PDB file of C-alpha atoms in Angstrom:
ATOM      1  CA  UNK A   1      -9.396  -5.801 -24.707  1.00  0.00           C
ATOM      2  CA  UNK A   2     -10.905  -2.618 -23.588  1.00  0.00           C
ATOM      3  CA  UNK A   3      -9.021   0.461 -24.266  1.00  0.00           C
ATOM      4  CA  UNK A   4      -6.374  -0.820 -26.978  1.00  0.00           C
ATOM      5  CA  UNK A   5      -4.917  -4.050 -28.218  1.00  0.00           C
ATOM      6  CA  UNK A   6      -2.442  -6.515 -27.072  1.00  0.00           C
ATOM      7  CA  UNK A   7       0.052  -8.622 -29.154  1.00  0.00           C
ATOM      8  CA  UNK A   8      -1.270 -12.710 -28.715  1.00  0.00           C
ATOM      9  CA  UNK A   9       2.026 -13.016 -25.884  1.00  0.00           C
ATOM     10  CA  UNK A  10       4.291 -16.065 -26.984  1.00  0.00           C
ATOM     11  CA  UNK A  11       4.903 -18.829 -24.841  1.00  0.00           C
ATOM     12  CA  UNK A  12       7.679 -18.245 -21.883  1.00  0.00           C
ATOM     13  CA  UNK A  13       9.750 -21.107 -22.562  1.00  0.00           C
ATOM     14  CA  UNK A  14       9.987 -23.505 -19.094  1.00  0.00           C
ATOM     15  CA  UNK A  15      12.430 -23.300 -17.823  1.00  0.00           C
ATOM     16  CA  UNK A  16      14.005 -25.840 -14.039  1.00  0.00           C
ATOM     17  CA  UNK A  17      13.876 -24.249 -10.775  1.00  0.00           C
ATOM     18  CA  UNK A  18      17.693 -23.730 -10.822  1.00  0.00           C
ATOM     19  CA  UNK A  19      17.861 -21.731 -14.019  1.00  0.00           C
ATOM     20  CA  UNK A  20      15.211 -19.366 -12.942  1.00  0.00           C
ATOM     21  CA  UNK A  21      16.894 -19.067  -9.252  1.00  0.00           C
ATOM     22  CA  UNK A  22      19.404 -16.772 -10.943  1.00  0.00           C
ATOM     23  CA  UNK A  23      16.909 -15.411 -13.760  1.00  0.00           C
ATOM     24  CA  UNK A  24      15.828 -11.820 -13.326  1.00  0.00           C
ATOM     25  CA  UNK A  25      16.503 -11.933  -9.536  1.00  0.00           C
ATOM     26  CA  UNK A  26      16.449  -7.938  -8.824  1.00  0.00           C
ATOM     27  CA  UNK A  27      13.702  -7.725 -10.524  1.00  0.00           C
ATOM     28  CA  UNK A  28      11.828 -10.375  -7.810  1.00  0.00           C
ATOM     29  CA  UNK A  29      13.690  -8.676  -5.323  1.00  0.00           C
ATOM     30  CA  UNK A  30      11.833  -5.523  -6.153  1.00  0.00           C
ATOM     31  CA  UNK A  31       8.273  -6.797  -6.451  1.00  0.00           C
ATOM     32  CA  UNK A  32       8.757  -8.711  -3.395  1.00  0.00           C
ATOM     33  CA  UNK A  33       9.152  -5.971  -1.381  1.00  0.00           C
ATOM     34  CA  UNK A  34       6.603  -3.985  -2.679  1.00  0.00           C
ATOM     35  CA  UNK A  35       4.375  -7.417  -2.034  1.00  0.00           C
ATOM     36  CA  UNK A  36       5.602  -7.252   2.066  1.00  0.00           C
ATOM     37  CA  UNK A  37       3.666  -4.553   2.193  1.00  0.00           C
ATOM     38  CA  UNK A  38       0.104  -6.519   1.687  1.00  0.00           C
ATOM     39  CA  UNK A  39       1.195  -8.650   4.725  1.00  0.00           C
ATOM     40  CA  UNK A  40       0.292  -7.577   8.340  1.00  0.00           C
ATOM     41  CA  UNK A  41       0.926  -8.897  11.322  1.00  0.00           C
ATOM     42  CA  UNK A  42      -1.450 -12.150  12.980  1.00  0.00           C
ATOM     43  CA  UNK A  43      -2.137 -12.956   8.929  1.00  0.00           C
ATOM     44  CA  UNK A  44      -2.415 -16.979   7.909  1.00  0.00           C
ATOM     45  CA  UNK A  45      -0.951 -16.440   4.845  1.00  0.00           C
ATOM     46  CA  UNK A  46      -0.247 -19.276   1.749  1.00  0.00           C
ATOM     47  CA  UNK A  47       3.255 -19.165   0.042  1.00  0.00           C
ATOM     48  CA  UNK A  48       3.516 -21.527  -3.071  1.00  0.00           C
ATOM     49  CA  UNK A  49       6.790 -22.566  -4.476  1.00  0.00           C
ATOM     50  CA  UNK A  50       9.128 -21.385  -7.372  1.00  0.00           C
ATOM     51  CA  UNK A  51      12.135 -19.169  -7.324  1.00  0.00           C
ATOM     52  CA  UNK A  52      10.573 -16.010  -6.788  1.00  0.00           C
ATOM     53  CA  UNK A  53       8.512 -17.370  -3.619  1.00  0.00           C
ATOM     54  CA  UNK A  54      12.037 -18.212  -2.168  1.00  0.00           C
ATOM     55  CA  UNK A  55      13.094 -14.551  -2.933  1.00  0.00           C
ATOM     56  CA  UNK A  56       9.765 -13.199  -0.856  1.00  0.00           C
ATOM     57  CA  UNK A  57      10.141 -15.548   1.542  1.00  0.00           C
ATOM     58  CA  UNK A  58      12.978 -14.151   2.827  1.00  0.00           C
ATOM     59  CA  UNK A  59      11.942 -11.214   2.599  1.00  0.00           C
ATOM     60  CA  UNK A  60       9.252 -11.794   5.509  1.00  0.00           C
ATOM     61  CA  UNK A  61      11.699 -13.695   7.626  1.00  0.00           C
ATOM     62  CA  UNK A  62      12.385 -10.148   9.644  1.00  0.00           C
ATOM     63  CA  UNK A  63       9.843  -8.101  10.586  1.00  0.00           C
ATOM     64  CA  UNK A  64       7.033  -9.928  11.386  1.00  0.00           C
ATOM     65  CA  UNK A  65       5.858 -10.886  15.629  1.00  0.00           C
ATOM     66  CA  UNK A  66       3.032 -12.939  14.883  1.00  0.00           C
ATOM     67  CA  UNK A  67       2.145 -14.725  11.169  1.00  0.00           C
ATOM     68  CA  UNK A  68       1.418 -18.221   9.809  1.00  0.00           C
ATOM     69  CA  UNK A  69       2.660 -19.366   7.183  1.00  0.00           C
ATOM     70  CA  UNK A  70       1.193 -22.174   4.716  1.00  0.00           C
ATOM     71  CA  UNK A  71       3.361 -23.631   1.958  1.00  0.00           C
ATOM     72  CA  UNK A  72       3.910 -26.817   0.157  1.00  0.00           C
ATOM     73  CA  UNK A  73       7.697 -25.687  -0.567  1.00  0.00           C
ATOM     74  CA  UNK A  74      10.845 -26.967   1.564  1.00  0.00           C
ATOM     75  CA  UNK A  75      12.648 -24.431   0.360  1.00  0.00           C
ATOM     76  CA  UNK A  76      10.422 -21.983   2.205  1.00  0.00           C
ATOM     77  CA  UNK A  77       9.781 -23.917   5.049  1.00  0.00           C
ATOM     78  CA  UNK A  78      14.179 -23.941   5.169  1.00  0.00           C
ATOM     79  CA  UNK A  79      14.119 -20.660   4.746  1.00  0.00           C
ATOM     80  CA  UNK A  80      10.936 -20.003   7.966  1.00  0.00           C
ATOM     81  CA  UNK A  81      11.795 -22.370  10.224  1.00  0.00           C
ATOM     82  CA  UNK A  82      14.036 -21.024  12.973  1.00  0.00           C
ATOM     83  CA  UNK A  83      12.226 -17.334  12.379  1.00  0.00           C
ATOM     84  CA  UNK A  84      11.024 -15.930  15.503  1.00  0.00           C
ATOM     85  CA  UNK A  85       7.159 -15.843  15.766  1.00  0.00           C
ATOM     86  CA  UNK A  86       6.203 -17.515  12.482  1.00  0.00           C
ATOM     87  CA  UNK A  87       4.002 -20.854  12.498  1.00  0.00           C
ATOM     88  CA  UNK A  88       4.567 -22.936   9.806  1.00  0.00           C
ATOM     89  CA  UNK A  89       1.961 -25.091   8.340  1.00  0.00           C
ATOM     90  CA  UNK A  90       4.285 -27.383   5.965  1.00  0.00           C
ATOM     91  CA  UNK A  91       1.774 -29.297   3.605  1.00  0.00           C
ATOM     92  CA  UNK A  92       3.347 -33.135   2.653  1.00  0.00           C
ATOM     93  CA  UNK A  93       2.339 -35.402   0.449  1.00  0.00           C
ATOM     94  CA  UNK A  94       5.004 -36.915  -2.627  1.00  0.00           C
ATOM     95  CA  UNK A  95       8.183 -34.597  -3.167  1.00  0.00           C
ATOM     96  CA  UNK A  96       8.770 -33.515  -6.628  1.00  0.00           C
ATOM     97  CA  UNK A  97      12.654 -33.087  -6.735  1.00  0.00           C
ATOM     98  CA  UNK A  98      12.743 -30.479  -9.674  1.00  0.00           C
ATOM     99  CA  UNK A  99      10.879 -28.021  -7.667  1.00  0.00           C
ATOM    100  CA  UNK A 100      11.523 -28.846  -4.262  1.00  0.00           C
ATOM    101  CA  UNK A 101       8.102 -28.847  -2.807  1.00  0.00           C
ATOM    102  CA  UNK A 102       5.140 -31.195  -2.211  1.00  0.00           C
ATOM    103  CA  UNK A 103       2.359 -32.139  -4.631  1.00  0.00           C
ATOM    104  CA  UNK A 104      -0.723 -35.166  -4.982  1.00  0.00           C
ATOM    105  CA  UNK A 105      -3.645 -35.847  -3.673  1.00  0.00           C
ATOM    106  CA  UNK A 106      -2.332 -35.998   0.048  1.00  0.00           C
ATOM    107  CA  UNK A 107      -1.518 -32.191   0.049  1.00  0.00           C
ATOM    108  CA  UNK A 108      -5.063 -31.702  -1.525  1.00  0.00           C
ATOM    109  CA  UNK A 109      -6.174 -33.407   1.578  1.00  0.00           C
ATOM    110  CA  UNK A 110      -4.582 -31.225   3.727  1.00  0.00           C
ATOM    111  CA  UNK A 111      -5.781 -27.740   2.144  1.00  0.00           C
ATOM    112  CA  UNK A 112      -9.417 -29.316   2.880  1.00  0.00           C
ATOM    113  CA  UNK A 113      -9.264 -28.192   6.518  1.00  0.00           C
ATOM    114  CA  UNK A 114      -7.255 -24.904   5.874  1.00  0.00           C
ATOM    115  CA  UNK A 115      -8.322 -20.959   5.369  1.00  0.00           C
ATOM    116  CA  UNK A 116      -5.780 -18.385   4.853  1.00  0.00           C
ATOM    117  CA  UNK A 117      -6.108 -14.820   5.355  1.00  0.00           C
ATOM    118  CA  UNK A 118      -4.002 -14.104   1.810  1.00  0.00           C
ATOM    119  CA  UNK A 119      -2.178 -16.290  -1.174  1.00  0.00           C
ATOM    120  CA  UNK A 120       0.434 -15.299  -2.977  1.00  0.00           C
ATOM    121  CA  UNK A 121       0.617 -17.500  -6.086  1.00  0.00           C
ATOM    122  CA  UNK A 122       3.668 -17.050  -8.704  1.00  0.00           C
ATOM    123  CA  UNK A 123       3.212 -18.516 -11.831  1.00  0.00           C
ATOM    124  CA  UNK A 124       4.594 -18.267 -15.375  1.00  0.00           C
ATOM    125  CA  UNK A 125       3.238 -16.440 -17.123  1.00  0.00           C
ATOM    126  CA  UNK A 126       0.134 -13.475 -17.347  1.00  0.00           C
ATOM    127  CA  UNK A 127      -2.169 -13.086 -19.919  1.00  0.00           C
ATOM    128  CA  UNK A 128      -5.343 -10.460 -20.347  1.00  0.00           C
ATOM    129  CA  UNK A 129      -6.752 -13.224 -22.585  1.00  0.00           C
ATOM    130  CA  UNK A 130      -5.091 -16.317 -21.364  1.00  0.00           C
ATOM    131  CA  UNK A 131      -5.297 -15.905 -17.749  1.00  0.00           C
ATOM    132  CA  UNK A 132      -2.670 -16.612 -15.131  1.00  0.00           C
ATOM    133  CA  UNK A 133      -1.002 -19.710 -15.734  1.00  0.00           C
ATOM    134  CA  UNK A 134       1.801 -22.494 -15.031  1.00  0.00           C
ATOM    135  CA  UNK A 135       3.644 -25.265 -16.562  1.00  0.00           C
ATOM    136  CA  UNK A 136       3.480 -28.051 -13.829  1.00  0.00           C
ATOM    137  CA  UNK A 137       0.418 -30.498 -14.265  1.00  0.00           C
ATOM    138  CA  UNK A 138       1.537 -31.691 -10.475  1.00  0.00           C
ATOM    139  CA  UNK A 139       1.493 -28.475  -9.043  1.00  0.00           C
ATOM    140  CA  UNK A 140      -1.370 -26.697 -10.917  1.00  0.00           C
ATOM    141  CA  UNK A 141      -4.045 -28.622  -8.668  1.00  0.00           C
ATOM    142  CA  UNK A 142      -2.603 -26.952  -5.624  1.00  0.00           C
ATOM    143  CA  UNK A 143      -2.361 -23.009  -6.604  1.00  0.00           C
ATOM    144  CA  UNK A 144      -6.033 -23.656  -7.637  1.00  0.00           C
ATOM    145  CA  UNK A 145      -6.687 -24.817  -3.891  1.00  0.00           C
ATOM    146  CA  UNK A 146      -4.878 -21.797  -2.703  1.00  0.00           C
ATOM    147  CA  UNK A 147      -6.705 -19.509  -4.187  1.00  0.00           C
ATOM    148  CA  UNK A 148      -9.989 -21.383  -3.035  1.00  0.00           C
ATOM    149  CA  UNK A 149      -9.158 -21.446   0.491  1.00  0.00           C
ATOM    150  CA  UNK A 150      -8.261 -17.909   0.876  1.00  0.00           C
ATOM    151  CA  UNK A 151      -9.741 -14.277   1.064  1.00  0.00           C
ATOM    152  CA  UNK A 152      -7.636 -12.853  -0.731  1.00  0.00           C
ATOM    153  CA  UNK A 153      -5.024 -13.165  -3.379  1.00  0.00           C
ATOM    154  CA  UNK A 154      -1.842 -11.495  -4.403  1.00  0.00           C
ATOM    155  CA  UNK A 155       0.020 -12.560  -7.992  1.00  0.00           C
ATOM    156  CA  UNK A 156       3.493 -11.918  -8.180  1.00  0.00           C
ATOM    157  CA  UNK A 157       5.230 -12.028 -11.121  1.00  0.00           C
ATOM    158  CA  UNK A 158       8.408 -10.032 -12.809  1.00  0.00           C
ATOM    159  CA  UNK A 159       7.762  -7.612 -15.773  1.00  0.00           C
ATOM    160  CA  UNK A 160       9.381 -10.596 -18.135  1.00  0.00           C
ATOM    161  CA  UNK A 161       5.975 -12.764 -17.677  1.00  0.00           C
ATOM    162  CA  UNK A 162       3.473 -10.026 -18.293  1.00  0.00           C
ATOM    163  CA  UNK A 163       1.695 -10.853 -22.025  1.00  0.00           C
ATOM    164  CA  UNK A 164       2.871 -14.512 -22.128  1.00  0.00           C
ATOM    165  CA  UNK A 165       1.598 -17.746 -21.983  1.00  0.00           C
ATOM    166  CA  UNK A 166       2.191 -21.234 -20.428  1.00  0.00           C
ATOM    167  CA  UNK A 167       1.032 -24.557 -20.626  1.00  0.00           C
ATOM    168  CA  UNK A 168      -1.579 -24.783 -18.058  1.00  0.00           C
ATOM    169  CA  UNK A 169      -4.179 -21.964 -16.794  1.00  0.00           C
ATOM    170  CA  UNK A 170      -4.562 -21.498 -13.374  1.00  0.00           C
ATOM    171  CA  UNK A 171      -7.254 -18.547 -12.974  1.00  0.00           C
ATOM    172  CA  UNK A 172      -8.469 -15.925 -15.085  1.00  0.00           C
ATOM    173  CA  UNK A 173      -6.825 -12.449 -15.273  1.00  0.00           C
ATOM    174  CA  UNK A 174      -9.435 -10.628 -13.177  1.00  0.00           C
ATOM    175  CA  UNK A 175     -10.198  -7.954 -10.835  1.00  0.00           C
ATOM    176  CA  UNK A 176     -10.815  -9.947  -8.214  1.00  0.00           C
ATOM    177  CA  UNK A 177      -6.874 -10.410  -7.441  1.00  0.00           C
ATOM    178  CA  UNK A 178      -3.922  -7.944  -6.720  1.00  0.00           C
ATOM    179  CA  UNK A 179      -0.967  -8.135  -9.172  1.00  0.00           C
ATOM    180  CA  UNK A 180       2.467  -6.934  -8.348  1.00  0.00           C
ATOM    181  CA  UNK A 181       5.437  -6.569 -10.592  1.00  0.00           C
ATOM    182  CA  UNK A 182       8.232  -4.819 -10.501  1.00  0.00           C
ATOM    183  CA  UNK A 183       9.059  -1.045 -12.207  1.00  0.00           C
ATOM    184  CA  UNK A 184      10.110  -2.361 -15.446  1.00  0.00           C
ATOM    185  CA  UNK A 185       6.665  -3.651 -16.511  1.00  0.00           C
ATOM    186  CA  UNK A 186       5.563  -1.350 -19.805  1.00  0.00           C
ATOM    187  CA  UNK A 187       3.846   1.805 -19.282  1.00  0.00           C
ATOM    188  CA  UNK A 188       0.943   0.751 -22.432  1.00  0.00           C
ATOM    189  CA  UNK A 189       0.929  -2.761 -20.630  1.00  0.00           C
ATOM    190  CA  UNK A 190       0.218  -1.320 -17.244  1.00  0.00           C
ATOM    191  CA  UNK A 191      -2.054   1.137 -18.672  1.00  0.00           C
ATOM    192  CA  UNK A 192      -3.872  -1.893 -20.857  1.00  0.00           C
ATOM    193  CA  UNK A 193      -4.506  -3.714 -17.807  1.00  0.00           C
ATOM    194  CA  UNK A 194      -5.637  -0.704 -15.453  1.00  0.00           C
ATOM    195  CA  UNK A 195      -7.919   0.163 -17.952  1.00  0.00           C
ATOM    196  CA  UNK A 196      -9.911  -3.212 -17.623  1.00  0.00           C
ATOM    197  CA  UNK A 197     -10.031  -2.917 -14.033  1.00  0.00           C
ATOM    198  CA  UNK A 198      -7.242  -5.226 -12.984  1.00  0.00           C
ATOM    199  CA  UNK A 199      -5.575  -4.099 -10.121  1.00  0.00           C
ATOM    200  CA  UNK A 200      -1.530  -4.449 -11.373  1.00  0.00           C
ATOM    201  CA  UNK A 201       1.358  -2.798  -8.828  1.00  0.00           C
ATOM    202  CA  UNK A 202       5.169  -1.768  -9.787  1.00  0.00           C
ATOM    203  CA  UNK A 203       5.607  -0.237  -6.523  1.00  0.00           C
ATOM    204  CA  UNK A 204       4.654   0.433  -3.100  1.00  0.00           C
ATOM    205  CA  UNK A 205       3.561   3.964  -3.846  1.00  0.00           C
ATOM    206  CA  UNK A 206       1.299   2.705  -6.482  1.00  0.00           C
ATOM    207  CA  UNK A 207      -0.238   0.345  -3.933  1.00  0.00           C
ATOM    208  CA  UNK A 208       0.032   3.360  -0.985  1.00  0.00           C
ATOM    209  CA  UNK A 209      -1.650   5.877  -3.832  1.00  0.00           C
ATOM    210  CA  UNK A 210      -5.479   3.555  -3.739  1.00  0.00           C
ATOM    211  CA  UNK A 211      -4.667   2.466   0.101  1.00  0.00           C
ATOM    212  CA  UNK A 212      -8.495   3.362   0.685  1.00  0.00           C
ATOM    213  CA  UNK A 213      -9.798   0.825  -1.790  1.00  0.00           C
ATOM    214  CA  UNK A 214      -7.441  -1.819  -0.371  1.00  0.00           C
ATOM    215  CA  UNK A 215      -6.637  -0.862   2.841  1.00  0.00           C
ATOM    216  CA  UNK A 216      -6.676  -4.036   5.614  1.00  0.00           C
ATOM    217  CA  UNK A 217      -6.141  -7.155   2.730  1.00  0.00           C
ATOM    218  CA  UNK A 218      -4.920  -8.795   5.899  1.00  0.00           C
TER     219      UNK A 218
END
């Protein structure tokens, strides 16, 4: 890659919904705070599922007098759903158990007729050559519509993902997305991926420091 190499990452072993609930959780507490900070007020924004989506969903349930939310996770609609002055937009179709959220061709459907201001996708795993990817073949079909239907879009993943691989790509690792991690990601990984243009985040100052070239994602 331009300016150095990277080791090929190794595969980030799947792991269920439960485990990773309690798996590096102040670590997603930190990056999803430093995410908030992308979200304004009157946004239509997408939340997919996984454990670290529940962690920055609750992060927005204060704070906030006028957003929409879309998501095909009930967790996230549990967590929304009696906040004051967020719309939900709660996308059905066939419930998939393991990760608590909705998936097929219905919830395909539904994304048809939707736009969203800003997604915020959390997958895997995060390669510079491999792209952005995921492990579930069910779910995989909908964070591509997400990023589709929306403006912009905001990757969120702890520094324990960064140089790995999964099973299933989702996107290339570009420049035209906004990555956010937390302060633990390496400095020669940061500095690998700044260096080819691609826009990663460890805090809010970082994201405060280019507010010019970013300012109003909402």
């Amino acid at each position: 890659v331009h300016g150095g190499a990277v080791s090929i990452g190794h595969e980030k072993p799947f792991q269920s919904l439960l485990h990773r609930k309690n798996e590096n959780v102040e670590l997603k507490r930190e990056l999803v705070r430093t995410a908030a900070c992308l979200v304004n007020d009157g946004d239509t924004i997408i939340v997919d599922s996984g454990s670290t989506a529940n962690e920055f969903i609750l992060t927005l349930c204060s704070g906030f007098r006028a957003l929409s939310v879309i998501t095909h996770s009930m967790t996230v609609f549990e967590a929304l759903h009696n906040a004051p002055g967020i719309r939900i937009i709660l996308i059905g179709g066939e419930y998939l158990k393991s990760e608590e959220c909705f998936f097929v061709s219905i919830a395909l459907e539904c994304l048809h007729q939707l736009h969203a201001t800003t997604s915020f996708i959390f997958p895997s795993a995060i390669s510079l050559k491999y792209g952005v990817a995921d492990y579930s073949s069910e779910l995989i079909p909908i964070q591509k519509k997400y990023l589709e239907i929306s403006n912009h879009t905001v990757i969120l993943a702890d520094s324990s993902k960064f140089e790995k691989t999964a099973l299933m790509k989702i996107c290339s690792t570009d420049n035209s997305h906004i990555y956010v991690t937390d302060s633990m990601l390496d400095d020669n990984i940061y500095k690998l991926y700044r260096e080819n243009g691609i826009r990663v985040y460890r805090n809010k100052e970082e994201i405060h420091n280019e507010s010019k070239s970013i300012a109003n994602i909402g």
